[in-house]
Amino acid sequence: GFNRLDFRGALTDYQHQEIEENFVSTQFENKQKEIRLIGQHKEIAGWEGAVGWQWDISDKAAFGEEAFTPNTSRRTQGLFWVVEQEFGAHHVDLGVRHERTSLSSDEQKLDTFDATSASAGYLYHFSDHTSVSFNLSHAERAPAANEVFANGNHFATRTYELGLAYELHEEEGGEYHIEASDTAVSTETSNNIDVGFHYENDSFHANANVFYNRVDDFIYDDFTGLNSEQIHGDEGHDEHEGEHEHEEALQVVQFSQVDAELYGYELELDWQLNDQWSVHGFSDYTRAKQRAGDNLPRIPAQRVGTELRYQAVSWDGSLGYTRYLEQDKTALNETTTDAYGLLNARVNLYPDWLANYGATLYLKGENLTNQLGFVHSSFLKEDAPVTGRRFQAGVSISF
């Protein structure tokens, strides 16, 4: 009953050490095993497709003063089936997946999460050049281990990170105490629609998509307005208290679940002016907010960009500008991010003497006007702005 069987197995044994003054201050480990089996089945009433099974085990551990999560284990098994069929100018594809995930840590064990997702896609070709697409999907996602069990200083983002398994209780004097949460962690569930338009001829190509996602129990991490000096008695991490001194307290971020909606668009245009010159343009935008009305944090700003490209026999080049608009749809305890623009250029050389080696010489310049810009989606936007003017030269080899 099958035309083809594919098997994939993967084993990961990862270790990462943070060295301070010739000593290991923190060590991170990740041991992961994955098996994926896919069978391409014979046609069923004209439908071509495949069924599959996926098995994934992940054990993560952290030791030391910067270990902001306890040791965690994740176990996942999933079954899926995808099919597609052409009906003249119409193309239909369907898919369904069910998975079961269990999460646990050294400190507590959560219930098993069952998640079922399904999708249906439809594409209609008006002509050889034009098509429209409609995609509907229902997606369920079990939370990740760090979204549940995080509880400690996360110095990479300069935050104190607190997962869904914990909650803050205010005490006298403006201090807070961390306790295990009584609220059950839910599977994130979304219903999505995506509508697209595609046009292409010999010299012009356009793609436009709009989307709307309605999400129940959306998982996100939000600034609480507190700092780590206001917190004490954090469960499971008292043994690290006072081991690491820092000049300033860390902002506290708490993973939460809310009902949310996200919508926006993606636009891409390509115009071939002649054999050498072409123009590329793009824009994208995402609006994300709680259904109760408040904005979601760290949502990327709207972008608009264009690039002029030149193609010769032995070299090509491009000059592009991307404008990041102001992001003023901010959440509580979040600041507005001003607009900025980046001007970039690149030249690739393909000399004959390197052709046999699949080699390319390149020179590129980024942020040529040395603009100061801040990335709204970053926890460190004020401390780590976009890179200033810089140039790179090098060689890339494909083999």
Coordinates of C-alpha atoms in Angstrom, one line a residue:
G1 CA 0.0 0.0 0.0
F2 CA 3.0 2.3 0.0
N3 CA 5.1 3.7 -2.8
R4 CA 7.9 5.0 -0.5
L5 CA 9.1 4.8 3.1
D6 CA 11.4 7.4 4.7
F7 CA 13.1 7.0 8.0
R8 CA 15.1 9.6 9.9
G9 CA 16.8 9.3 13.3
A10 CA 18.7 11.9 15.2
L11 CA 20.7 12.0 18.4
T12 CA 21.9 15.2 20.0
D13 CA 24.3 15.5 22.9
Y14 CA 24.9 19.1 23.5
Q15 CA 26.9 20.9 26.3
H16 CA 27.6 24.6 26.8
Q17 CA 29.7 26.1 29.5
E18 CA 30.0 29.7 30.7
I19 CA 33.6 30.3 31.8
E20 CA 34.3 33.1 34.3
E21 CA 37.8 33.6 35.7
N22 CA 38.9 30.1 34.5
F23 CA 36.0 28.4 36.3
V24 CA 32.8 27.0 35.0
S25 CA 30.1 29.2 36.4
T26 CA 27.2 27.7 34.5
Q27 CA 26.7 24.6 32.4
F28 CA 23.8 23.8 30.1
E29 CA 23.1 20.3 28.7
N30 CA 20.6 19.0 26.2
K31 CA 20.2 15.3 25.3
Q32 CA 17.7 14.7 22.6
K33 CA 16.5 11.7 20.5
E34 CA 14.2 11.9 17.6
I35 CA 12.7 9.3 15.2
R36 CA 10.5 10.2 12.2
L37 CA 8.9 7.6 9.9
I38 CA 6.9 8.7 6.8
G39 CA 5.1 6.5 4.4
Q40 CA 4.0 7.8 1.0
H41 CA 0.9 5.8 0.3
K42 CA -0.7 4.9 -3.0
E43 CA -3.6 7.0 -4.3
I44 CA -6.9 6.8 -2.4
A45 CA -9.8 7.9 -4.7
G46 CA -7.3 10.2 -6.5
W47 CA -5.7 11.6 -3.4
E48 CA -2.0 11.4 -3.1
G49 CA -0.5 11.7 0.4
A50 CA 1.6 10.4 3.2
V51 CA 1.2 9.2 6.8
G52 CA 3.8 9.5 9.5
W53 CA 4.8 9.0 13.1
Q54 CA 7.2 11.1 15.1
W55 CA 8.8 10.3 18.5
D56 CA 10.9 12.9 20.3
I57 CA 12.6 12.8 23.8
S58 CA 14.4 15.9 25.2
D59 CA 16.2 16.1 28.6
K60 CA 17.7 19.5 29.5
A61 CA 19.8 20.3 32.5
A62 CA 21.4 23.5 33.8
F63 CA 23.9 23.9 36.7
G64 CA 25.3 27.0 38.3
E65 CA 24.5 30.6 39.1
E66 CA 22.9 31.4 35.7
A67 CA 20.7 28.3 35.5
F68 CA 17.2 29.9 35.2
T69 CA 15.3 26.6 34.7
P70 CA 15.4 23.4 36.6
N71 CA 16.3 20.1 34.9
T72 CA 13.4 19.3 32.5
S73 CA 12.1 16.4 30.5
R74 CA 9.9 16.5 27.4
R75 CA 8.3 13.4 25.8
T76 CA 6.3 13.8 22.5
Q77 CA 4.7 11.3 20.1
G78 CA 2.8 12.5 17.0
L79 CA 0.8 10.9 14.2
F80 CA 0.0 12.8 11.0
W81 CA -1.6 12.4 7.6
V82 CA -1.5 14.8 4.6
V83 CA -3.1 14.5 1.2
E84 CA -3.5 16.6 -2.0
Q85 CA -5.3 16.4 -5.3
E86 CA -5.7 18.4 -8.5
F87 CA -9.1 19.0 -10.0
G88 CA -8.3 20.8 -13.3
A89 CA -7.5 24.4 -12.3
H90 CA -8.2 23.6 -8.6
H91 CA -5.7 22.3 -6.1
V92 CA -6.8 21.0 -2.7
D93 CA -4.6 19.8 0.2
L94 CA -5.7 18.5 3.6
G95 CA -3.8 17.6 6.7
V96 CA -4.3 16.4 10.3
R97 CA -1.9 15.7 13.2
H98 CA -2.4 14.5 16.7
E99 CA 0.4 14.5 19.3
R100 CA 0.7 13.8 23.0
T101 CA 3.3 15.6 25.1
S102 CA 4.4 15.2 28.7
L103 CA 6.5 17.8 30.6
S104 CA 8.2 17.4 33.9
S105 CA 11.0 18.9 35.9
D106 CA 13.0 18.0 39.0
E107 CA 10.5 20.0 41.0
Q108 CA 7.1 19.1 39.6
K109 CA 5.3 17.1 36.9
L110 CA 2.5 18.4 34.7
D111 CA -0.4 16.5 33.1
T112 CA 0.0 15.2 29.6
F113 CA -1.1 17.5 26.8
D114 CA -3.1 16.2 23.9
A115 CA -3.0 18.4 20.8
T116 CA -4.9 17.9 17.5
S117 CA -4.3 20.2 14.5
A118 CA -5.9 20.2 11.1
S119 CA -5.6 22.2 7.9
A120 CA -7.3 22.7 4.6
G121 CA -5.9 24.6 1.6
Y122 CA -7.4 25.6 -1.7
L123 CA -5.6 27.1 -4.7
Y124 CA -7.3 28.2 -7.9
H125 CA -5.5 29.1 -11.1
F126 CA -7.3 31.8 -13.0
S127 CA -4.8 31.6 -15.8
D128 CA -1.2 30.6 -16.4
H129 CA -0.2 33.8 -14.6
T130 CA -2.7 34.4 -11.8
S131 CA -3.9 32.3 -8.9
V132 CA -5.6 32.8 -5.5
S133 CA -5.3 30.7 -2.4
F134 CA -7.3 30.1 0.8
N135 CA -6.0 28.3 3.8
L136 CA -7.9 27.4 7.0
S137 CA -6.2 25.7 10.0
H138 CA -6.9 24.7 13.5
A139 CA -3.6 24.4 15.5
E140 CA -3.0 23.2 19.1
R141 CA 0.4 23.5 20.8
A142 CA 1.7 22.2 24.1
P143 CA 3.8 24.7 26.0
A144 CA 7.6 24.5 25.9
A145 CA 9.5 23.5 29.0
N146 CA 11.0 27.0 29.6
E147 CA 7.5 28.5 29.2
V148 CA 6.4 26.4 32.2
F149 CA 9.4 25.9 34.5
A150 CA 11.6 29.0 34.1
N151 CA 12.4 30.5 37.5
G152 CA 15.6 32.5 37.7
N153 CA 18.0 35.1 36.4
H154 CA 18.3 35.0 32.6
F155 CA 21.3 37.2 32.0
A156 CA 21.2 36.8 28.2
T157 CA 18.1 38.9 28.2
R158 CA 18.8 40.7 31.5
T159 CA 15.5 39.5 32.9
Y160 CA 14.3 37.4 35.8
E161 CA 12.2 34.8 34.0
L162 CA 9.2 33.2 35.6
G163 CA 7.2 30.3 34.0
L164 CA 3.5 29.4 34.0
A165 CA 4.1 26.9 36.8
Y166 CA 4.7 29.8 39.2
E167 CA 2.9 32.9 40.4
L168 CA 3.8 36.1 42.4
H169 CA 2.2 37.0 45.7
E170 CA 2.6 40.5 47.1
E171 CA 3.7 40.9 50.7
E172 CA 4.0 43.9 53.0
G173 CA 6.6 46.4 52.1
G174 CA 6.2 46.0 48.3
E175 CA 8.1 42.7 48.2
Y176 CA 6.9 39.6 46.4
H177 CA 7.1 35.9 47.0
I178 CA 7.1 33.1 44.4
E179 CA 4.9 30.1 44.9
A180 CA 3.7 27.2 42.7
S181 CA 0.7 28.3 40.7
D182 CA -2.8 26.8 41.3
T183 CA -3.8 27.6 37.7
A184 CA -3.7 24.8 35.2
V185 CA -1.4 25.2 32.2
S186 CA -3.5 24.9 29.0
T187 CA -2.8 23.9 25.5
E188 CA -2.4 26.9 23.1
T189 CA -5.2 26.8 20.5
S190 CA -5.6 28.9 17.4
N191 CA -7.9 29.1 14.4
N192 CA -6.4 30.7 11.4
I193 CA -7.3 32.0 7.9
D194 CA -4.9 33.0 5.2
V195 CA -5.8 34.5 1.8
G196 CA -3.2 34.9 -0.9
F197 CA -2.9 36.3 -4.4
H198 CA -0.1 35.4 -6.9
Y199 CA 0.7 36.9 -10.3
E200 CA 3.7 36.1 -12.4
N201 CA 4.7 36.7 -16.1
D202 CA 8.0 37.0 -17.8
S203 CA 9.1 40.2 -16.2
F204 CA 6.8 40.8 -13.1
H205 CA 6.1 38.7 -10.0
A206 CA 3.8 39.6 -7.1
N207 CA 2.7 37.8 -4.0
A208 CA 0.2 39.3 -1.5
N209 CA -1.1 37.5 1.6
V210 CA -3.4 38.6 4.5
F211 CA -4.0 36.5 7.6
Y212 CA -6.0 36.4 10.8
N213 CA -5.3 34.2 13.8
R214 CA -7.7 33.8 16.7
V215 CA -5.8 32.2 19.6
D216 CA -7.1 30.8 22.9
D217 CA -4.6 30.6 25.8
F218 CA -1.9 32.4 23.8
I219 CA 1.5 31.9 25.7
Y220 CA 3.7 35.0 25.9
D221 CA 6.1 36.5 28.4
D222 CA 5.2 40.0 29.7
F223 CA 7.0 42.6 31.7
T224 CA 5.5 42.7 35.2
G225 CA 6.9 46.2 36.1
L226 CA 8.9 44.5 39.0
N227 CA 12.6 44.0 39.4
S228 CA 14.4 41.0 40.9
E229 CA 15.3 42.9 44.1
Q230 CA 11.6 42.9 45.0
I231 CA 11.4 39.1 44.9
H232 CA 12.6 36.6 47.5
G233 CA 12.0 33.0 48.4
D234 CA 11.9 31.9 44.8
E235 CA 11.1 28.2 44.9
G236 CA 13.9 25.9 43.8
H237 CA 16.5 28.7 43.5
D238 CA 17.3 29.8 47.0
E239 CA 20.6 27.9 46.9
H240 CA 21.9 30.4 44.2
E241 CA 20.9 33.5 46.1
G242 CA 23.9 35.9 46.5
E243 CA 26.2 33.9 44.3
H244 CA 26.3 36.4 41.5
E245 CA 26.4 40.2 42.1
H246 CA 25.2 42.6 39.5
E247 CA 25.1 46.4 39.4
E248 CA 21.4 46.6 38.7
A249 CA 18.3 44.6 39.4
L250 CA 16.8 42.5 36.5
Q251 CA 13.3 43.2 35.1
V252 CA 10.9 40.4 36.0
V253 CA 9.0 38.8 33.0
Q254 CA 6.2 36.4 33.6
F255 CA 4.9 33.8 31.1
S256 CA 1.1 34.2 30.9
Q257 CA -1.8 32.9 28.9
V258 CA -4.5 35.1 27.3
D259 CA -7.0 35.0 24.5
A260 CA -5.5 36.9 21.6
E261 CA -5.8 37.8 18.0
L262 CA -3.2 38.5 15.4
Y263 CA -3.7 39.8 11.9
G264 CA -1.6 41.4 9.1
Y265 CA -0.3 41.1 5.7
E266 CA 2.8 40.2 3.6
L267 CA 3.6 41.7 0.2
E268 CA 6.4 40.9 -2.2
L269 CA 7.1 42.4 -5.7
D270 CA 9.8 41.7 -8.3
W271 CA 10.1 43.6 -11.6
Q272 CA 12.7 42.5 -14.2
L273 CA 13.5 45.7 -16.0
N274 CA 15.8 44.1 -18.6
D275 CA 18.4 41.2 -18.7
Q276 CA 20.6 43.0 -16.1
W277 CA 18.5 45.2 -13.9
S278 CA 15.6 44.3 -11.6
V279 CA 13.8 45.9 -8.7
H280 CA 12.5 44.0 -5.6
G281 CA 10.1 45.4 -3.0
F282 CA 8.4 44.0 0.1
S283 CA 6.4 45.0 3.1
D284 CA 4.9 43.1 6.1
Y285 CA 2.9 44.0 9.2
T286 CA 1.5 42.2 12.2
R287 CA -1.0 43.5 14.6
A288 CA -1.2 41.5 17.9
K289 CA -3.4 42.2 20.9
Q290 CA -5.4 40.6 23.6
R291 CA -9.0 40.1 22.8
A292 CA -9.8 42.1 25.9
G293 CA -8.1 45.0 24.2
D294 CA -4.5 45.4 25.5
N295 CA -1.6 45.1 23.2
L296 CA 0.8 42.1 23.2
P297 CA 4.5 42.9 23.9
R298 CA 7.5 43.0 21.6
I299 CA 5.6 42.7 18.3
P300 CA 7.9 43.6 15.4
A301 CA 7.3 46.9 13.7
Q302 CA 5.8 47.3 10.2
R303 CA 8.5 47.1 7.4
V304 CA 8.7 48.5 3.9
G305 CA 11.8 47.9 1.7
T306 CA 13.1 48.0 -1.8
E307 CA 16.3 46.7 -3.5
L308 CA 17.9 47.5 -6.9
R309 CA 19.8 44.5 -8.3
Y310 CA 22.2 44.2 -11.2
Q311 CA 23.3 40.9 -12.8
A312 CA 26.4 40.7 -15.1
V313 CA 28.2 37.6 -16.4
S314 CA 31.0 37.6 -13.8
W315 CA 29.5 39.7 -11.0
D316 CA 26.3 41.0 -9.5
G317 CA 25.4 43.6 -7.0
S318 CA 22.5 45.1 -5.1
L319 CA 21.6 48.3 -3.2
G320 CA 18.7 48.1 -0.8
Y321 CA 16.8 50.2 1.8
T322 CA 14.5 48.9 4.6
R323 CA 12.4 51.2 6.6
Y324 CA 11.2 50.1 10.0
L325 CA 8.2 52.1 11.1
E326 CA 7.4 53.4 14.6
Q327 CA 6.0 50.8 16.9
D328 CA 3.6 52.5 19.2
K329 CA 1.2 49.6 19.8
T330 CA 2.8 48.8 23.1
A331 CA 1.9 46.7 26.1
L332 CA 2.0 47.7 29.7
N333 CA 5.5 48.5 31.0
E334 CA 6.7 48.7 27.4
T335 CA 8.0 51.8 25.5
T336 CA 7.5 53.1 22.0
T337 CA 10.2 52.3 19.5
D338 CA 11.1 55.0 17.0
A339 CA 11.2 54.5 13.2
Y340 CA 14.6 54.0 11.5
G341 CA 16.0 52.9 8.1
L342 CA 18.9 50.7 7.0
L343 CA 20.8 51.1 3.7
N344 CA 22.7 48.0 2.6
A345 CA 24.8 47.1 -0.4
R346 CA 26.5 43.9 -1.7
V347 CA 28.7 42.9 -4.6
N348 CA 29.5 39.3 -5.5
L349 CA 32.4 38.4 -7.9
Y350 CA 32.7 35.1 -9.8
P351 CA 36.2 35.0 -11.2
D352 CA 37.1 32.3 -13.7
W353 CA 40.0 31.1 -11.7
L354 CA 37.7 30.2 -8.7
A355 CA 34.9 28.8 -10.8
N356 CA 36.1 25.2 -10.5
Y357 CA 36.0 25.5 -6.7
G358 CA 32.4 26.9 -6.6
A359 CA 33.8 30.0 -4.9
T360 CA 32.4 33.5 -4.7
L361 CA 34.2 36.7 -3.6
Y362 CA 31.9 39.2 -1.8
L363 CA 32.0 42.6 -0.4
K364 CA 29.0 44.0 1.6
G365 CA 28.2 47.1 3.6
E366 CA 25.5 47.3 6.2
N367 CA 23.8 50.3 7.7
L368 CA 25.8 52.5 5.4
T369 CA 24.3 55.8 6.8
N370 CA 25.2 54.7 10.4
Q371 CA 21.6 55.0 11.6
L372 CA 20.7 54.5 15.3
G373 CA 17.9 52.0 15.5
F374 CA 16.2 49.8 18.1
V375 CA 14.6 46.4 17.6
H376 CA 11.2 46.5 19.3
S377 CA 11.1 42.7 19.7
S378 CA 14.3 42.6 21.7
F379 CA 14.4 42.5 25.5
L380 CA 17.7 44.5 25.2
K381 CA 16.6 47.1 22.7
E382 CA 18.0 50.0 24.7
D383 CA 21.3 48.3 25.5
A384 CA 21.9 46.5 22.2
P385 CA 20.7 48.7 19.2
V386 CA 21.2 47.6 15.6
T387 CA 24.8 47.4 14.5
G388 CA 26.3 50.6 13.2
R389 CA 28.0 51.0 9.8
R390 CA 30.2 48.0 9.0
F391 CA 31.9 46.4 6.0
Q392 CA 32.7 42.8 5.3
A393 CA 34.8 41.1 2.6
G394 CA 35.2 37.4 2.2
V395 CA 35.0 34.3 0.1
S396 CA 32.3 31.6 0.2
I397 CA 32.9 28.1 -1.2
S398 CA 30.1 25.6 -2.1
F399 CA 30.9 21.9 -2.2

